[in-house]
Amino acid sequence: MRELLVKTFGKDKLQSALELLKAGQLDEGLGAETFNLLTDAIENNAKRRWKGMLGDDPEGFPIAVMSWGGVFFVTTPEFDNFGYFRTLDDAVSYLEWNWGDVVEK
């Protein structure tokens, strides 16, 4: 992620971008640009790390945990993406907590 930030904003803005991320100041300016850049990178470059179904009958639908750069999120065609999580276990636990009929495939 640091490489992407440096490539996009230059070395001189890297520390400022990281500080804004850490402080959660992502509403405007460099903070908003950083948030948008990383959100797009995470979702566009993610690889599937886990897959399953919500419901084990024919009416169930697929669900997956995706990851890029150590950031995990849950995706499914039926809902918006959920996350972000720091570990695969955290993402799967989120699924199990919110839906009782999660089946790993």
Tab-separated table of N, CA and C in Angstrom:
chain	number	residue	atom	x	y	z
A	1	MET	N	0.817	-1.183	0.000
A	1	MET	CA	0.000	0.000	0.000
A	1	MET	C	0.868	1.256	0.000
A	2	ARG	N	1.963	1.163	0.724
A	2	ARG	CA	2.876	2.312	0.734
A	2	ARG	C	3.372	2.621	-0.678
A	3	GLU	N	3.689	1.577	-1.428
A	3	GLU	CA	4.167	1.783	-2.798
A	3	GLU	C	3.122	2.503	-3.635
A	4	LEU	N	1.878	2.112	-3.486
A	4	LEU	CA	0.793	2.755	-4.231
A	4	LEU	C	0.649	4.219	-3.826
A	5	LEU	N	0.745	4.494	-2.526
A	5	LEU	CA	0.649	5.873	-2.063
A	5	LEU	C	1.799	6.720	-2.599
A	6	VAL	N	3.014	6.183	-2.560
A	6	VAL	CA	4.171	6.925	-3.077
A	6	VAL	C	4.028	7.152	-4.576
A	7	LYS	N	3.623	6.118	-5.299
A	7	LYS	CA	3.461	6.229	-6.758
A	7	LYS	C	2.417	7.288	-7.117
A	8	THR	N	1.359	7.354	-6.317
A	8	THR	CA	0.262	8.274	-6.618
A	8	THR	C	0.517	9.690	-6.110
A	9	PHE	N	0.992	9.811	-4.870
A	9	PHE	CA	1.116	11.124	-4.250
A	9	PHE	C	2.546	11.623	-4.124
A	10	GLY	N	3.520	10.748	-4.296
A	10	GLY	CA	4.917	11.118	-4.126
A	10	GLY	C	5.376	10.903	-2.693
A	11	LYS	N	6.688	10.778	-2.541
A	11	LYS	CA	7.271	10.522	-1.215
A	11	LYS	C	6.987	11.648	-0.231
A	12	ASP	N	6.897	12.867	-0.731
A	12	ASP	CA	6.707	14.009	0.159
A	12	ASP	C	5.339	14.016	0.846
A	13	LYS	N	4.339	13.345	0.282
A	13	LYS	CA	3.011	13.314	0.894
A	13	LYS	C	2.707	11.985	1.591
A	14	LEU	N	3.628	11.025	1.516
A	14	LEU	CA	3.378	9.710	2.108
A	14	LEU	C	3.062	9.802	3.586
A	15	GLN	N	3.904	10.459	4.355
A	15	GLN	CA	3.697	10.523	5.807
A	15	GLN	C	2.389	11.211	6.142
A	16	SER	N	2.055	12.270	5.424
A	16	SER	CA	0.784	12.968	5.674
A	16	SER	C	-0.401	12.050	5.385
A	17	ALA	N	-0.335	11.307	4.282
A	17	ALA	CA	-1.423	10.389	3.936
A	17	ALA	C	-1.578	9.311	4.999
A	18	LEU	N	-0.465	8.758	5.477
A	18	LEU	CA	-0.522	7.720	6.508
A	18	LEU	C	-1.082	8.272	7.822
A	19	GLU	N	-0.698	9.495	8.173
A	19	GLU	CA	-1.208	10.107	9.396
A	19	GLU	C	-2.714	10.357	9.306
A	20	LEU	N	-3.178	10.781	8.142
A	20	LEU	CA	-4.613	10.990	7.955
A	20	LEU	C	-5.376	9.667	8.062
A	21	LEU	N	-4.805	8.623	7.490
A	21	LEU	CA	-5.423	7.292	7.601
A	21	LEU	C	-5.521	6.861	9.056
A	22	LYS	N	-4.427	6.980	9.764
A	22	LYS	CA	-4.386	6.561	11.162
A	22	LYS	C	-5.379	7.352	12.009
A	23	ALA	N	-5.518	8.642	11.732
A	23	ALA	CA	-6.422	9.504	12.492
A	23	ALA	C	-7.878	9.373	12.031
A	24	GLY	N	-8.096	8.699	10.905
A	24	GLY	CA	-9.454	8.555	10.381
A	24	GLY	C	-10.005	9.826	9.779
A	25	GLN	N	-9.119	10.729	9.361
A	25	GLN	CA	-9.528	11.999	8.753
A	25	GLN	C	-9.554	11.819	7.236
A	26	LEU	N	-10.664	11.255	6.752
A	26	LEU	CA	-10.741	10.846	5.356
A	26	LEU	C	-11.871	11.527	4.596
A	27	ASP	N	-12.355	12.656	5.127
A	27	ASP	CA	-13.515	13.302	4.540
A	27	ASP	C	-13.205	14.295	3.422
A	28	GLU	N	-11.999	14.835	3.415
A	28	GLU	CA	-11.695	15.854	2.404
A	28	GLU	C	-10.208	15.883	2.096
A	29	GLY	N	-9.874	16.556	1.020
A	29	GLY	CA	-8.476	16.740	0.640
A	29	GLY	C	-7.714	15.443	0.457
A	30	LEU	N	-6.475	15.440	0.947
A	30	LEU	CA	-5.597	14.287	0.816
A	30	LEU	C	-6.186	13.059	1.504
A	31	GLY	N	-6.880	13.246	2.603
A	31	GLY	CA	-7.505	12.121	3.300
A	31	GLY	C	-8.538	11.425	2.423
A	32	ALA	N	-9.400	12.197	1.771
A	32	ALA	CA	-10.416	11.623	0.886
A	32	ALA	C	-9.772	10.962	-0.324
A	33	GLU	N	-8.748	11.592	-0.877
A	33	GLU	CA	-8.040	11.009	-2.022
A	33	GLU	C	-7.386	9.682	-1.638
A	34	THR	N	-6.795	9.642	-0.459
A	34	THR	CA	-6.153	8.422	0.028
A	34	THR	C	-7.187	7.326	0.226
A	35	PHE	N	-8.295	7.661	0.870
A	35	PHE	CA	-9.364	6.689	1.102
A	35	PHE	C	-9.873	6.117	-0.222
A	36	ASN	N	-10.170	6.979	-1.174
A	36	ASN	CA	-10.689	6.524	-2.472
A	36	ASN	C	-9.674	5.660	-3.212
A	37	LEU	N	-8.415	6.062	-3.196
A	37	LEU	CA	-7.361	5.297	-3.857
A	37	LEU	C	-7.258	3.901	-3.262
A	38	LEU	N	-7.193	3.813	-1.937
A	38	LEU	CA	-7.022	2.515	-1.282
A	38	LEU	C	-8.274	1.653	-1.392
A	39	THR	N	-9.443	2.255	-1.286
A	39	THR	CA	-10.678	1.486	-1.444
A	39	THR	C	-10.735	0.856	-2.836
A	40	ASP	N	-10.441	1.637	-3.859
A	40	ASP	CA	-10.432	1.099	-5.224
A	40	ASP	C	-9.382	0.006	-5.385
A	41	ALA	N	-8.196	0.227	-4.851
A	41	ALA	CA	-7.116	-0.767	-4.976
A	41	ALA	C	-7.483	-2.063	-4.265
A	42	ILE	N	-8.033	-1.950	-3.079
A	42	ILE	CA	-8.410	-3.137	-2.316
A	42	ILE	C	-9.456	-3.945	-3.090
A	43	GLU	N	-10.501	-3.301	-3.548
A	43	GLU	CA	-11.587	-4.022	-4.192
A	43	GLU	C	-11.229	-4.479	-5.610
A	44	ASN	N	-10.415	-3.734	-6.319
A	44	ASN	CA	-10.070	-4.107	-7.698
A	44	ASN	C	-8.958	-5.145	-7.787
A	45	ASN	N	-8.122	-5.248	-6.774
A	45	ASN	CA	-6.965	-6.153	-6.826
A	45	ASN	C	-7.091	-7.346	-5.882
A	46	ALA	N	-8.189	-7.443	-5.183
A	46	ALA	CA	-8.354	-8.486	-4.173
A	46	ALA	C	-8.409	-9.883	-4.792
A	47	LYS	N	-7.933	-10.830	-4.022
A	47	LYS	CA	-7.991	-12.256	-4.367
A	47	LYS	C	-8.914	-12.947	-3.363
A	48	ARG	N	-9.604	-13.963	-3.841
A	48	ARG	CA	-10.492	-14.711	-2.948
A	48	ARG	C	-9.671	-15.565	-1.988
A	49	ARG	N	-9.981	-15.470	-0.699
A	49	ARG	CA	-9.282	-16.233	0.338
A	49	ARG	C	-10.178	-17.283	0.994
A	50	TRP	N	-11.496	-17.149	0.786
A	50	TRP	CA	-12.455	-18.081	1.371
A	50	TRP	C	-13.725	-17.976	0.555
A	51	LYS	N	-14.418	-19.111	0.353
A	51	LYS	CA	-15.709	-19.031	-0.325
A	51	LYS	C	-16.703	-19.942	0.365
A	52	GLY	N	-17.952	-19.573	0.262
A	52	GLY	CA	-18.998	-20.331	0.894
A	52	GLY	C	-20.349	-19.964	0.326
A	53	MET	N	-21.369	-20.412	1.034
A	53	MET	CA	-22.753	-20.139	0.652
A	53	MET	C	-23.502	-19.648	1.882
A	54	LEU	N	-24.444	-18.772	1.652
A	54	LEU	CA	-25.410	-18.412	2.683
A	54	LEU	C	-26.623	-19.281	2.405
A	55	GLY	N	-26.832	-20.259	3.255
A	55	GLY	CA	-27.882	-21.247	3.031
A	55	GLY	C	-27.317	-22.429	2.278
A	56	ASP	N	-27.707	-23.623	2.655
A	56	ASP	CA	-27.169	-24.810	1.998
A	56	ASP	C	-28.180	-25.462	1.065
A	57	ASP	N	-29.248	-24.736	0.757
A	57	ASP	CA	-30.228	-25.276	-0.177
A	57	ASP	C	-30.055	-24.589	-1.537
A	58	PRO	N	-30.806	-25.007	-2.548
A	58	PRO	CA	-30.657	-24.389	-3.881
A	58	PRO	C	-30.933	-22.888	-3.904
A	59	GLU	N	-31.645	-22.382	-2.909
A	59	GLU	CA	-31.944	-20.954	-2.843
A	59	GLU	C	-30.811	-20.132	-2.228
A	60	GLY	N	-29.786	-20.794	-1.717
A	60	GLY	CA	-28.660	-20.085	-1.125
A	60	GLY	C	-27.889	-19.308	-2.180
A	61	PHE	N	-27.034	-18.411	-1.741
A	61	PHE	CA	-26.232	-17.667	-2.710
A	61	PHE	C	-24.788	-17.581	-2.248
A	62	PRO	N	-23.876	-17.435	-3.218
A	62	PRO	CA	-22.446	-17.474	-2.907
A	62	PRO	C	-21.988	-16.256	-2.112
A	63	ILE	N	-20.972	-16.496	-1.316
A	63	ILE	CA	-20.354	-15.437	-0.526
A	63	ILE	C	-18.858	-15.718	-0.481
A	64	ALA	N	-18.051	-14.678	-0.412
A	64	ALA	CA	-16.604	-14.865	-0.400
A	64	ALA	C	-15.953	-13.831	0.504
A	65	VAL	N	-14.770	-14.207	0.998
A	65	VAL	CA	-13.914	-13.258	1.695
A	65	VAL	C	-12.742	-12.986	0.761
A	66	MET	N	-12.543	-11.725	0.468
A	66	MET	CA	-11.501	-11.276	-0.440
A	66	MET	C	-10.417	-10.552	0.358
A	67	SER	N	-9.195	-10.493	-0.221
A	67	SER	CA	-8.103	-9.829	0.486
A	67	SER	C	-7.127	-9.198	-0.492
A	68	TRP	N	-6.592	-8.063	-0.070
A	68	TRP	CA	-5.488	-7.409	-0.773
A	68	TRP	C	-4.720	-6.599	0.256
A	69	GLY	N	-3.412	-6.759	0.254
A	69	GLY	CA	-2.557	-5.962	1.126
A	69	GLY	C	-2.836	-6.139	2.606
A	70	GLY	N	-3.299	-7.313	3.008
A	70	GLY	CA	-3.573	-7.548	4.422
A	70	GLY	C	-4.908	-7.022	4.896
A	71	VAL	N	-5.756	-6.599	3.968
A	71	VAL	CA	-7.092	-6.101	4.301
A	71	VAL	C	-8.102	-7.083	3.718
A	72	PHE	N	-9.083	-7.459	4.531
A	72	PHE	CA	-10.087	-8.432	4.121
A	72	PHE	C	-11.459	-7.773	4.066
A	73	PHE	N	-12.304	-8.268	3.153
A	73	PHE	CA	-13.692	-7.837	3.114
A	73	PHE	C	-14.561	-8.973	2.603
A	74	VAL	N	-15.849	-8.882	2.893
A	74	VAL	CA	-16.827	-9.886	2.494
A	74	VAL	C	-17.571	-9.367	1.277
A	75	THR	N	-17.769	-10.234	0.305
A	75	THR	CA	-18.497	-9.840	-0.893
A	75	THR	C	-19.494	-10.925	-1.273
A	76	THR	N	-20.607	-10.494	-1.826
A	76	THR	CA	-21.649	-11.395	-2.308
A	76	THR	C	-22.489	-10.642	-3.333
A	77	PRO	N	-23.027	-11.344	-4.320
A	77	PRO	CA	-23.838	-10.641	-5.321
A	77	PRO	C	-25.148	-10.088	-4.763
A	78	GLU	N	-25.583	-10.567	-3.616
A	78	GLU	CA	-26.864	-10.148	-3.049
A	78	GLU	C	-26.786	-8.880	-2.196
A	79	PHE	N	-25.601	-8.535	-1.705
A	79	PHE	CA	-25.441	-7.394	-0.806
A	79	PHE	C	-24.235	-6.569	-1.238
A	80	ASP	N	-24.089	-5.398	-0.647
A	80	ASP	CA	-22.867	-4.617	-0.817
A	80	ASP	C	-21.726	-5.333	-0.107
A	81	ASN	N	-20.501	-4.893	-0.385
A	81	ASN	CA	-19.347	-5.441	0.335
A	81	ASN	C	-19.414	-5.028	1.802
A	82	PHE	N	-18.888	-5.912	2.666
A	82	PHE	CA	-18.824	-5.643	4.100
A	82	PHE	C	-17.365	-5.671	4.529
A	83	GLY	N	-16.997	-4.831	5.411
A	83	GLY	CA	-15.630	-4.835	5.928
A	83	GLY	C	-15.177	-3.412	6.076
A	84	TYR	N	-14.040	-3.303	6.494
A	84	TYR	CA	-12.827	-4.088	6.298
A	84	TYR	C	-12.413	-4.790	7.583
A	85	PHE	N	-11.676	-5.910	7.425
A	85	PHE	CA	-11.231	-6.718	8.550
A	85	PHE	C	-9.724	-6.885	8.484
A	86	ARG	N	-9.118	-7.138	9.627
A	86	ARG	CA	-7.662	-7.315	9.688
A	86	ARG	C	-7.226	-8.747	9.427
A	87	THR	N	-8.127	-9.716	9.646
A	87	THR	CA	-7.759	-11.112	9.439
A	87	THR	C	-8.890	-11.849	8.732
A	88	LEU	N	-8.540	-12.973	8.131
A	88	LEU	CA	-9.533	-13.845	7.511
A	88	LEU	C	-10.508	-14.350	8.568
A	89	ASP	N	-9.989	-14.740	9.720
A	89	ASP	CA	-10.849	-15.233	10.804
A	89	ASP	C	-11.872	-14.186	11.240
A	90	ASP	N	-11.459	-12.929	11.297
A	90	ASP	CA	-12.401	-11.861	11.668
A	90	ASP	C	-13.525	-11.752	10.640
A	91	ALA	N	-13.186	-11.846	9.360
A	91	ALA	CA	-14.194	-11.747	8.300
A	91	ALA	C	-15.163	-12.929	8.352
A	92	VAL	N	-14.647	-14.132	8.528
A	92	VAL	CA	-15.507	-15.322	8.611
A	92	VAL	C	-16.363	-15.263	9.873
A	93	SER	N	-15.807	-14.806	10.970
A	93	SER	CA	-16.581	-14.654	12.205
A	93	SER	C	-17.730	-13.670	12.010
A	94	TYR	N	-17.476	-12.600	11.264
A	94	TYR	CA	-18.531	-11.643	10.943
A	94	TYR	C	-19.675	-12.339	10.208
A	95	LEU	N	-19.330	-13.172	9.234
A	95	LEU	CA	-20.350	-13.916	8.492
A	95	LEU	C	-21.162	-14.814	9.418
A	96	GLU	N	-20.466	-15.569	10.235
A	96	GLU	CA	-21.130	-16.509	11.129
A	96	GLU	C	-22.001	-15.793	12.156
A	97	TRP	N	-21.577	-14.640	12.600
A	97	TRP	CA	-22.336	-13.865	13.587
A	97	TRP	C	-23.625	-13.311	12.972
A	98	ASN	N	-23.531	-12.856	11.709
A	98	ASN	CA	-24.667	-12.203	11.073
A	98	ASN	C	-25.608	-13.142	10.334
A	99	TRP	N	-25.114	-14.280	9.918
A	99	TRP	CA	-25.937	-15.273	9.224
A	99	TRP	C	-25.639	-16.645	9.826
A	100	GLY	N	-26.653	-17.291	10.337
A	100	GLY	CA	-26.457	-18.583	10.990
A	100	GLY	C	-26.287	-19.740	10.025
A	101	ASP	N	-26.532	-19.502	8.753
A	101	ASP	CA	-26.512	-20.599	7.788
A	101	ASP	C	-25.363	-20.491	6.785
A	102	VAL	N	-24.195	-20.073	7.264
A	102	VAL	CA	-23.014	-19.961	6.415
A	102	VAL	C	-22.362	-21.339	6.278
A	103	VAL	N	-22.123	-21.741	5.030
A	103	VAL	CA	-21.512	-23.036	4.753
A	103	VAL	C	-20.278	-22.790	3.900
A	104	GLU	N	-19.118	-23.264	4.369
A	104	GLU	CA	-17.885	-23.129	3.579
A	104	GLU	C	-17.918	-24.112	2.414
A	105	LYS	N	-17.485	-23.671	1.258
A	105	LYS	CA	-17.457	-24.522	0.052
A	105	LYS	C	-16.045	-24.725	-0.414
